[in-house]
PDB file of C-alpha atoms and ligand atoms in Angstrom:
ATOM      1  CA  MET R  22      60.003 285.557  39.801  1.00 43.00           C
ATOM      2  CA  ASN R  23      60.616 284.062  43.230  1.00 44.00           C
ATOM      3  CA  LYS R  24      64.167 283.983  44.477  1.00 43.00           C
ATOM      4  CA  PRO R  25      65.306 280.351  44.792  1.00 47.00           C
ATOM      5  CA  HIS R  26      65.515 279.051  48.336  1.00 53.00           C
ATOM      6  CA  THR R  27      69.162 279.359  49.346  1.00 69.00           C
ATOM      7  CA  ASN R  28      69.232 275.789  50.642  1.00 78.00           C
ATOM      8  CA  SER R  29      67.830 274.188  47.494  1.00 94.00           C
ATOM      9  CA  LEU R  30      70.414 271.867  46.022  1.00 98.00           C
ATOM     10  CA  ARG R  31      71.890 272.959  42.713  1.00 98.00           C
ATOM     11  CA  ALA R  32      75.386 271.561  42.463  1.00 98.00           C
ATOM     12  CA  PHE R  33      77.455 268.478  43.283  1.00 98.00           C
ATOM     13  CA  ILE R  34      81.125 269.142  44.077  1.00 98.00           C
ATOM     14  CA  PHE R  35      83.378 266.102  43.878  1.00 98.00           C
ATOM     15  CA  ASP R  36      86.748 265.393  45.409  1.00 98.00           C
ATOM     16  CA  VAL R  37      88.855 263.264  43.045  1.00 98.00           C
ATOM     17  CA  ASP R  38      91.466 261.067  44.743  1.00 98.00           C
ATOM     18  CA  GLY R  39      89.821 258.350  46.784  1.00 98.00           C
ATOM     19  CA  THR R  40      86.307 259.568  45.940  1.00 98.00           C
ATOM     20  CA  LEU R  41      85.923 259.264  42.158  1.00 98.00           C
ATOM     21  CA  SER R  42      88.608 256.608  41.970  1.00 98.00           C
ATOM     22  CA  ASP R  43      91.007 254.675  44.205  1.00 97.00           C
ATOM     23  CA  THR R  44      94.016 256.514  42.831  1.00 97.00           C
ATOM     24  CA  GLU R  45      96.341 256.735  45.800  1.00 97.00           C
ATOM     25  CA  ARG R  46      97.842 253.277  46.428  1.00 96.00           C
ATOM     26  CA  ASP R  47      98.135 252.010  42.855  1.00 94.00           C
ATOM     27  CA  GLY R  48      98.339 255.362  41.095  1.00 97.00           C
ATOM     28  CA  HIS R  49      99.961 258.316  42.860  1.00 98.00           C
ATOM     29  CA  ARG R  50     102.179 256.118  45.066  1.00 98.00           C
ATOM     30  CA  VAL R  51     103.465 254.129  42.107  1.00 98.00           C
ATOM     31  CA  ALA R  52     104.120 257.324  40.115  1.00 98.00           C
ATOM     32  CA  PHE R  53     106.076 258.896  42.997  1.00 98.00           C
ATOM     33  CA  ASN R  54     108.261 255.764  43.158  1.00 98.00           C
ATOM     34  CA  GLN R  55     108.770 255.827  39.370  1.00 98.00           C
ATOM     35  CA  ALA R  56     109.924 259.455  39.614  1.00 98.00           C
ATOM     36  CA  PHE R  57     112.341 258.600  42.433  1.00 98.00           C
ATOM     37  CA  ASP R  58     113.756 255.734  40.309  1.00 98.00           C
ATOM     38  CA  GLU R  59     114.039 257.995  37.268  1.00 98.00           C
ATOM     39  CA  TYR R  60     116.124 260.434  39.293  1.00 97.00           C
ATOM     40  CA  GLY R  61     118.327 257.628  40.668  1.00 97.00           C
ATOM     41  CA  MET R  62     117.100 258.172  44.228  1.00 97.00           C
ATOM     42  CA  ASP R  63     116.841 255.365  46.760  1.00 95.00           C
ATOM     43  CA  TRP R  64     113.478 256.552  48.106  1.00 98.00           C
ATOM     44  CA  HIS R  65     110.659 254.009  47.934  1.00 98.00           C
ATOM     45  CA  TRP R  66     107.242 254.599  49.443  1.00 98.00           C
ATOM     46  CA  SER R  67     105.605 251.343  50.591  1.00 98.00           C
ATOM     47  CA  VAL R  68     101.813 250.987  50.809  1.00 97.00           C
ATOM     48  CA  GLU R  69     102.072 251.457  54.577  1.00 97.00           C
ATOM     49  CA  THR R  70     104.423 254.444  54.557  1.00 98.00           C
ATOM     50  CA  TYR R  71     102.264 256.097  51.895  1.00 98.00           C
ATOM     51  CA  GLY R  72      99.268 255.800  54.250  1.00 97.00           C
ATOM     52  CA  GLU R  73     101.179 257.906  56.773  1.00 97.00           C
ATOM     53  CA  LEU R  74     102.288 260.371  54.110  1.00 98.00           C
ATOM     54  CA  LEU R  75      98.665 260.959  53.097  1.00 97.00           C
ATOM     55  CA  ALA R  76      98.356 263.065  56.260  1.00 96.00           C
ATOM     56  CA  VAL R  77      99.634 265.863  54.028  1.00 97.00           C
ATOM     57  CA  THR R  78      97.755 266.712  50.817  1.00 96.00           C
ATOM     58  CA  GLY R  79      99.520 267.805  47.638  1.00 96.00           C
ATOM     59  CA  GLY R  80     102.389 265.899  46.063  1.00 97.00           C
ATOM     60  CA  LYS R  81     105.042 268.595  46.482  1.00 97.00           C
ATOM     61  CA  GLU R  82     103.957 269.194  50.064  1.00 97.00           C
ATOM     62  CA  ARG R  83     104.004 265.414  50.686  1.00 98.00           C
ATOM     63  CA  MET R  84     107.612 265.119  49.501  1.00 98.00           C
ATOM     64  CA  LYS R  85     108.658 267.996  51.791  1.00 98.00           C
ATOM     65  CA  PHE R  86     106.864 266.302  54.677  1.00 98.00           C
ATOM     66  CA  TYR R  87     108.756 263.060  53.913  1.00 98.00           C
ATOM     67  CA  VAL R  88     112.089 264.868  53.990  1.00 98.00           C
ATOM     68  CA  GLU R  89     111.251 266.628  57.252  1.00 97.00           C
ATOM     69  CA  LYS R  90     109.605 263.793  59.154  1.00 97.00           C
ATOM     70  CA  PHE R  91     110.893 260.499  57.729  1.00 97.00           C
ATOM     71  CA  LEU R  92     114.563 261.060  56.876  1.00 97.00           C
ATOM     72  CA  ASP R  93     117.570 261.331  59.172  1.00 96.00           C
ATOM     73  CA  GLU R  94     119.512 264.545  58.852  1.00 94.00           C
ATOM     74  CA  ASP R  95     122.416 262.789  57.070  1.00 94.00           C
ATOM     75  CA  SER R  96     120.249 261.027  54.486  1.00 95.00           C
ATOM     76  CA  ILE R  97     118.605 264.199  53.181  1.00 96.00           C
ATOM     77  CA  PRO R  98     119.841 264.686  49.587  1.00 95.00           C
ATOM     78  CA  GLU R  99     121.601 267.975  49.008  1.00 93.00           C
ATOM     79  CA  GLY R 100     119.477 270.655  47.368  1.00 95.00           C
ATOM     80  CA  ILE R 101     116.337 268.505  47.589  1.00 97.00           C
ATOM     81  CA  GLU R 102     114.030 271.420  48.364  1.00 94.00           C
ATOM     82  CA  ALA R 103     114.864 273.082  45.033  1.00 96.00           C
ATOM     83  CA  LYS R 104     114.503 269.795  43.172  1.00 97.00           C
ATOM     84  CA  ILE R 105     110.997 268.953  44.394  1.00 98.00           C
ATOM     85  CA  PRO R 106     109.081 270.821  41.646  1.00 98.00           C
ATOM     86  CA  GLU R 107     111.066 268.950  38.960  1.00 98.00           C
ATOM     87  CA  LEU R 108     110.590 265.611  40.704  1.00 98.00           C
ATOM     88  CA  HIS R 109     106.899 266.375  41.021  1.00 98.00           C
ATOM     89  CA  ALA R 110     106.606 267.165  37.310  1.00 98.00           C
ATOM     90  CA  ALA R 111     108.153 263.736  36.588  1.00 98.00           C
ATOM     91  CA  LYS R 112     105.676 262.148  38.986  1.00 98.00           C
ATOM     92  CA  THR R 113     102.762 263.851  37.183  1.00 98.00           C
ATOM     93  CA  ARG R 114     104.088 262.503  33.844  1.00 98.00           C
ATOM     94  CA  HIS R 115     104.276 258.950  35.226  1.00 98.00           C
ATOM     95  CA  TYR R 116     100.847 259.263  36.830  1.00 98.00           C
ATOM     96  CA  THR R 117      99.078 260.518  33.706  1.00 98.00           C
ATOM     97  CA  GLU R 118     100.796 257.780  31.659  1.00 98.00           C
ATOM     98  CA  LEU R 119      99.500 255.208  34.114  1.00 97.00           C
ATOM     99  CA  LEU R 120      95.966 256.619  33.842  1.00 97.00           C
ATOM    100  CA  SER R 121      96.154 256.513  30.043  1.00 96.00           C
ATOM    101  CA  THR R 122      96.533 252.714  30.209  1.00 95.00           C
ATOM    102  CA  GLY R 123      93.056 252.580  31.792  1.00 92.00           C
ATOM    103  CA  ALA R 124      94.588 250.861  34.827  1.00 92.00           C
ATOM    104  CA  ILE R 125      92.639 252.933  37.329  1.00 96.00           C
ATOM    105  CA  PRO R 126      88.832 252.747  37.033  1.00 97.00           C
ATOM    106  CA  LEU R 127      86.161 254.880  38.673  1.00 98.00           C
ATOM    107  CA  ARG R 128      84.671 253.613  41.920  1.00 98.00           C
ATOM    108  CA  PRO R 129      81.282 251.846  41.843  1.00 98.00           C
ATOM    109  CA  GLY R 130      78.351 254.180  41.268  1.00 98.00           C
ATOM    110  CA  VAL R 131      80.383 257.242  40.296  1.00 98.00           C
ATOM    111  CA  GLU R 132      79.620 257.196  36.576  1.00 98.00           C
ATOM    112  CA  ARG R 133      75.953 256.369  37.177  1.00 98.00           C
ATOM    113  CA  LEU R 134      75.516 259.211  39.702  1.00 98.00           C
ATOM    114  CA  ILE R 135      77.287 261.742  37.481  1.00 98.00           C
ATOM    115  CA  ASN R 136      75.145 260.764  34.491  1.00 98.00           C
ATOM    116  CA  GLU R 137      71.947 260.997  36.520  1.00 98.00           C
ATOM    117  CA  ALA R 138      72.983 264.355  37.977  1.00 98.00           C
ATOM    118  CA  ARG R 139      73.597 265.728  34.474  1.00 98.00           C
ATOM    119  CA  LYS R 140      70.225 264.468  33.231  1.00 98.00           C
ATOM    120  CA  ARG R 141      68.480 266.086  36.175  1.00 97.00           C
ATOM    121  CA  GLY R 142      70.206 269.405  35.641  1.00 98.00           C
ATOM    122  CA  PHE R 143      72.458 269.508  38.680  1.00 98.00           C
ATOM    123  CA  ARG R 144      75.583 271.553  38.110  1.00 98.00           C
ATOM    124  CA  LEU R 145      78.908 269.730  38.579  1.00 98.00           C
ATOM    125  CA  ALA R 146      82.297 270.802  39.884  1.00 98.00           C
ATOM    126  CA  ILE R 147      85.569 269.341  41.117  1.00 98.00           C
ATOM    127  CA  ALA R 148      87.490 270.430  44.226  1.00 98.00           C
ATOM    128  CA  THR R 149      90.798 268.616  44.650  1.00 98.00           C
ATOM    129  CA  THR R 150      94.350 269.145  45.796  1.00 97.00           C
ATOM    130  CA  THR R 151      95.764 267.152  42.911  1.00 96.00           C
ATOM    131  CA  THR R 152      97.365 268.679  39.810  1.00 96.00           C
ATOM    132  CA  PRO R 153      94.902 269.772  37.050  1.00 97.00           C
ATOM    133  CA  GLU R 154      96.501 267.465  34.393  1.00 97.00           C
ATOM    134  CA  ASN R 155      95.741 264.502  36.659  1.00 98.00           C
ATOM    135  CA  VAL R 156      92.040 265.383  36.774  1.00 98.00           C
ATOM    136  CA  THR R 157      91.895 265.772  32.998  1.00 97.00           C
ATOM    137  CA  ALA R 158      93.640 262.418  32.509  1.00 97.00           C
ATOM    138  CA  LEU R 159      91.367 260.588  34.950  1.00 98.00           C
ATOM    139  CA  LEU R 160      88.136 262.032  33.557  1.00 98.00           C
ATOM    140  CA  THR R 161      88.996 261.591  29.874  1.00 97.00           C
ATOM    141  CA  HIS R 162      90.232 258.024  30.301  1.00 97.00           C
ATOM    142  CA  THR R 163      87.231 256.925  32.330  1.00 97.00           C
ATOM    143  CA  LEU R 164      84.266 259.066  31.191  1.00 98.00           C
ATOM    144  CA  GLY R 165      85.485 260.104  27.738  1.00 97.00           C
ATOM    145  CA  GLU R 166      86.985 263.199  26.104  1.00 96.00           C
ATOM    146  CA  ASP R 167      83.833 265.328  26.473  1.00 97.00           C
ATOM    147  CA  SER R 168      83.514 264.785  30.202  1.00 98.00           C
ATOM    148  CA  ILE R 169      85.825 267.707  31.043  1.00 97.00           C
ATOM    149  CA  ASP R 170      83.054 270.009  29.831  1.00 98.00           C
ATOM    150  CA  TRP R 171      80.476 268.431  32.118  1.00 98.00           C
ATOM    151  CA  PHE R 172      82.228 270.102  35.063  1.00 98.00           C
ATOM    152  CA  GLU R 173      81.619 273.818  35.250  1.00 98.00           C
ATOM    153  CA  VAL R 174      84.650 274.361  37.481  1.00 98.00           C
ATOM    154  CA  ILE R 175      87.672 272.129  37.943  1.00 98.00           C
ATOM    155  CA  ALA R 176      89.268 273.602  41.059  1.00 98.00           C
ATOM    156  CA  ALA R 177      92.605 271.811  41.409  1.00 96.00           C
ATOM    157  CA  GLY R 178      96.156 271.954  42.700  1.00 92.00           C
ATOM    158  CA  ASP R 179      97.875 275.267  43.286  1.00 93.00           C
ATOM    159  CA  VAL R 180      94.902 277.444  42.231  1.00 96.00           C
ATOM    160  CA  VAL R 181      94.575 278.220  45.943  1.00 96.00           C
ATOM    161  CA  PRO R 182      97.736 278.378  48.067  1.00 91.00           C
ATOM    162  CA  ALA R 183      96.260 276.602  51.104  1.00 97.00           C
ATOM    163  CA  LYS R 184      95.332 273.017  50.197  1.00 96.00           C
ATOM    164  CA  LYS R 185      92.886 270.767  52.071  1.00 98.00           C
ATOM    165  CA  PRO R 186      92.158 270.643  55.029  1.00 98.00           C
ATOM    166  CA  ALA R 187      91.820 274.408  54.406  1.00 98.00           C
ATOM    167  CA  PRO R 188      88.347 275.251  52.997  1.00 98.00           C
ATOM    168  CA  ASP R 189      89.808 277.453  50.243  1.00 98.00           C
ATOM    169  CA  ILE R 190      89.437 275.049  47.302  1.00 98.00           C
ATOM    170  CA  TYR R 191      85.708 274.551  47.999  1.00 98.00           C
ATOM    171  CA  ASP R 192      85.217 278.270  48.570  1.00 98.00           C
ATOM    172  CA  TYR R 193      86.955 278.898  45.244  1.00 98.00           C
ATOM    173  CA  ALA R 194      84.727 276.397  43.374  1.00 98.00           C
ATOM    174  CA  MET R 195      81.548 277.938  44.831  1.00 98.00           C
ATOM    175  CA  GLN R 196      82.726 281.453  44.101  1.00 98.00           C
ATOM    176  CA  GLU R 197      83.347 280.515  40.455  1.00 98.00           C
ATOM    177  CA  MET R 198      79.840 279.006  40.234  1.00 98.00           C
ATOM    178  CA  LYS R 199      78.310 281.958  42.116  1.00 98.00           C
ATOM    179  CA  LEU R 200      76.596 279.533  44.476  1.00 98.00           C
ATOM    180  CA  SER R 201      76.327 279.479  48.259  1.00 97.00           C
ATOM    181  CA  ALA R 202      77.221 276.484  50.438  1.00 98.00           C
ATOM    182  CA  GLY R 203      73.532 275.721  51.027  1.00 97.00           C
ATOM    183  CA  GLU R 204      73.079 275.179  47.297  1.00 98.00           C
ATOM    184  CA  CYS R 205      75.903 272.629  46.987  1.00 98.00           C
ATOM    185  CA  ILE R 206      76.871 269.257  48.395  1.00 98.00           C
ATOM    186  CA  ALA R 207      80.366 267.771  48.598  1.00 98.00           C
ATOM    187  CA  PHE R 208      81.559 264.199  48.003  1.00 99.00           C
ATOM    188  CA  GLU R 209      84.686 263.252  49.923  1.00 98.00           C
ATOM    189  CA  ASP R 210      86.644 260.255  51.170  1.00 98.00           C
ATOM    190  CA  SER R 211      89.088 261.537  53.797  1.00 98.00           C
ATOM    191  CA  GLU R 212      89.405 263.522  57.011  1.00 98.00           C
ATOM    192  CA  ASN R 213      91.404 266.288  55.342  1.00 98.00           C
ATOM    193  CA  GLY R 214      88.703 266.353  52.665  1.00 98.00           C
ATOM    194  CA  ILE R 215      85.750 266.686  55.042  1.00 98.00           C
ATOM    195  CA  LYS R 216      87.591 269.276  57.146  1.00 98.00           C
ATOM    196  CA  SER R 217      87.906 271.298  53.958  1.00 98.00           C
ATOM    197  CA  SER R 218      84.304 270.845  52.775  1.00 98.00           C
ATOM    198  CA  VAL R 219      82.713 271.326  56.202  1.00 98.00           C
ATOM    199  CA  GLY R 220      85.048 274.275  56.752  1.00 98.00           C
ATOM    200  CA  ALA R 221      83.398 275.729  53.642  1.00 98.00           C
ATOM    201  CA  LYS R 222      79.996 274.981  55.306  1.00 98.00           C
ATOM    202  CA  LEU R 223      79.058 272.227  52.871  1.00 98.00           C
ATOM    203  CA  ASN R 224      76.987 269.155  53.625  1.00 98.00           C
ATOM    204  CA  THR R 225      79.235 266.213  52.800  1.00 98.00           C
ATOM    205  CA  ILE R 226      78.680 262.624  51.707  1.00 98.00           C
ATOM    206  CA  ILE R 227      81.572 260.292  52.508  1.00 98.00           C
ATOM    207  CA  THR R 228      82.607 257.117  50.721  1.00 98.00           C
ATOM    208  CA  ILE R 229      85.518 255.597  52.619  1.00 98.00           C
ATOM    209  CA  ASN R 230      88.423 253.551  51.266  1.00 96.00           C
ATOM    210  CA  ASP R 231      91.176 251.411  52.808  1.00 95.00           C
ATOM    211  CA  TYR R 232      93.356 254.389  53.656  1.00 96.00           C
ATOM    212  CA  THR R 233      90.550 256.454  55.205  1.00 98.00           C
ATOM    213  CA  LYS R 234      88.277 253.928  56.932  1.00 97.00           C
ATOM    214  CA  ASP R 235      89.470 254.924  60.426  1.00 97.00           C
ATOM    215  CA  HIS R 236      89.281 258.689  59.849  1.00 98.00           C
ATOM    216  CA  ASN R 237      86.927 260.935  61.792  1.00 98.00           C
ATOM    217  CA  PHE R 238      83.749 261.599  59.805  1.00 98.00           C
ATOM    218  CA  ASN R 239      81.537 262.903  62.616  1.00 98.00           C
ATOM    219  CA  ASP R 240      80.432 265.864  60.506  1.00 98.00           C
ATOM    220  CA  ALA R 241      79.339 263.811  57.493  1.00 98.00           C
ATOM    221  CA  SER R 242      75.742 263.706  56.241  1.00 98.00           C
ATOM    222  CA  ILE R 243      76.285 259.955  55.729  1.00 98.00           C
ATOM    223  CA  VAL R 244      79.283 257.606  55.668  1.00 98.00           C
ATOM    224  CA  LEU R 245      79.162 254.804  53.071  1.00 98.00           C
ATOM    225  CA  ASP R 246      81.663 252.172  51.966  1.00 98.00           C
ATOM    226  CA  GLN R 247      80.926 253.092  48.317  1.00 98.00           C
ATOM    227  CA  MET R 248      78.221 254.807  46.246  1.00 98.00           C
ATOM    228  CA  GLY R 249      76.937 251.403  45.168  1.00 98.00           C
ATOM    229  CA  GLU R 250      74.950 250.250  42.161  1.00 98.00           C
ATOM    230  CA  PRO R 251      71.422 248.843  41.792  1.00 98.00           C
ATOM    231  CA  GLU R 252      72.923 245.346  41.867  1.00 97.00           C
ATOM    232  CA  GLN R 253      75.775 246.185  44.275  1.00 98.00           C
ATOM    233  CA  ALA R 254      74.430 247.583  47.549  1.00 98.00           C
ATOM    234  CA  PHE R 255      76.478 249.977  49.654  1.00 98.00           C
ATOM    235  CA  SER R 256      77.077 249.414  53.370  1.00 98.00           C
ATOM    236  CA  VAL R 257      76.052 252.283  55.611  1.00 98.00           C
ATOM    237  CA  ILE R 258      78.798 252.950  58.136  1.00 98.00           C
ATOM    238  CA  ASN R 259      77.074 255.891  59.763  1.00 98.00           C
ATOM    239  CA  GLY R 260      73.847 257.745  59.034  1.00 98.00           C
ATOM    240  CA  ASP R 261      70.410 257.081  57.579  1.00 97.00           C
ATOM    241  CA  ALA R 262      70.151 255.884  53.972  1.00 98.00           C
ATOM    242  CA  ASN R 263      66.345 256.153  54.019  1.00 94.00           C
ATOM    243  CA  GLY R 264      66.014 252.524  52.928  1.00 96.00           C
ATOM    244  CA  SER R 265      68.114 253.000  49.785  1.00 98.00           C
ATOM    245  CA  SER R 266      70.805 250.502  48.754  1.00 98.00           C
ATOM    246  CA  TYR R 267      72.756 252.772  46.396  1.00 98.00           C
ATOM    247  CA  LEU R 268      73.381 256.507  46.113  1.00 98.00           C
ATOM    248  CA  ASP R 269      71.219 258.276  43.543  1.00 98.00           C
ATOM    249  CA  CYS R 270      70.108 261.899  43.183  1.00 98.00           C
ATOM    250  CA  ASP R 271      66.947 261.345  45.250  1.00 98.00           C
ATOM    251  CA  LEU R 272      69.022 260.086  48.178  1.00 98.00           C
ATOM    252  CA  VAL R 273      71.494 262.956  47.773  1.00 98.00           C
ATOM    253  CA  LEU R 274      68.558 265.399  47.927  1.00 98.00           C
ATOM    254  CA  LYS R 275      67.110 263.715  51.021  1.00 97.00           C
ATOM    255  CA  LEU R 276      70.476 263.756  52.785  1.00 98.00           C
ATOM    256  CA  HIS R 277      70.921 267.432  51.946  1.00 98.00           C
ATOM    257  CA  GLN R 278      67.479 268.266  53.359  1.00 96.00           C
ATOM    258  CA  GLN R 279      68.015 266.131  56.458  1.00 95.00           C
ATOM    259  CA  ALA R 280      71.373 267.768  57.147  1.00 95.00           C
ATOM    260  CA  ASN R 281      69.822 271.225  56.790  1.00 93.00           C
ATOM    261  CA  ASN R 282      67.050 270.347  59.254  1.00 90.00           C
ATOM    262  CA  ASN R 283      69.523 269.175  61.904  1.00 80.00           C
TER     263      ASN R 283
HETATM  264  C1  XBP Q   5      94.651 264.240  47.021  1.00 76.09           C
HETATM  265  C2  XBP Q   5      96.044 264.397  47.342  1.00 76.09           C
HETATM  266  C3  XBP Q   5      96.961 264.628  46.249  1.00 76.09           C
HETATM  267  C4  XBP Q   5      97.441 263.424  45.495  1.00 76.09           C
HETATM  268  C5  XBP Q   5      98.698 263.785  44.744  1.00 76.09           C
HETATM  269  O1  XBP Q   5      93.868 264.648  48.144  1.00 76.09           O
HETATM  270  O2  XBP Q   5      96.420 264.388  48.475  1.00 76.09           O
HETATM  271  O3  XBP Q   5      98.079 265.213  46.840  1.00 76.09           O
HETATM  272  O4  XBP Q   5      97.771 262.379  46.391  1.00 76.09           O
HETATM  273  O5  XBP Q   5      98.460 264.747  43.813  1.00 76.09           O
HETATM  274  P1  XBP Q   5      92.316 264.993  47.979  1.00 76.09           P
HETATM  275  P2  XBP Q   5      99.615 265.721  43.283  1.00 76.09           P
HETATM  276  O6  XBP Q   5      91.659 263.735  47.513  1.00 76.09           O
HETATM  277  O7  XBP Q   5      91.856 265.334  49.367  1.00 76.09           O
HETATM  278  O8  XBP Q   5      92.181 266.143  47.047  1.00 76.09           O
HETATM  279  O9  XBP Q   5     100.896 264.943  43.320  1.00 76.09           O
HETATM  280  O10 XBP Q   5      99.189 266.072  41.878  1.00 76.09           O
HETATM  281  O11 XBP Q   5      99.657 266.910  44.196  1.00 76.09           O
HETATM  282 MG1   MG Q   6      90.286 262.459  48.498  1.00 76.09          MG
END
């Protein structure tokens, strides 16, 4: 039997926050604030401040960054460093509760693309900095209970010590699938995300959102405002959509080939 060409596309690896769903502003941010309230703290992260805090991935890391960069010396609560894991656990509880209300839907085209990819036999994985429970909650409340099993690997949270922009989480996902970078494509929404995926040598499709629209996506295979639907065309921000108006598996394949020829 012939060995498969190492650049033939076999797997789609999805980021979660901002890519599958717009979770940050109305999900994670709200849950952080609920945790701060629960612990009687006077911290409140506005939509704007949260945009700045997104420079750091990972909720625990983000809280540390807030303490170090946003608070005056005399307003830092005593023993905060040791309290962050507990605060973060409360935040995860609030966040998963919020997801269970169905308040946070998938972005346009995500469900359609995932379903098509499954039908066509592409392997699926997740590579995210968020906590594993959050991924489970998002997938089950949007795609149904079984959807967890559609993803061969759910690489999430602290499974690797260095979070995005480090490439480790993508490297981990590919290692688990025993696939090389040429056989996979990544879906991302942010600069930290694409630094991570491109750092792992992956071609990357970007769908921007309000928080990430001004990020640097020079290394992307294409930059879109959304994946789009047959009756809801995407806008191409950068790149060549080959005449398509929404992202389907054929376009993903073309973009992968084009990127490999460049
Ligand atoms: C996602 C994140 C995460 C979430 C919070 O980035 O930065 O930190 O905001 O999740 P990406 P936790 O989309 O690049 O993976 O609080 O569970 O860490
Ligand atoms: Mg993201």
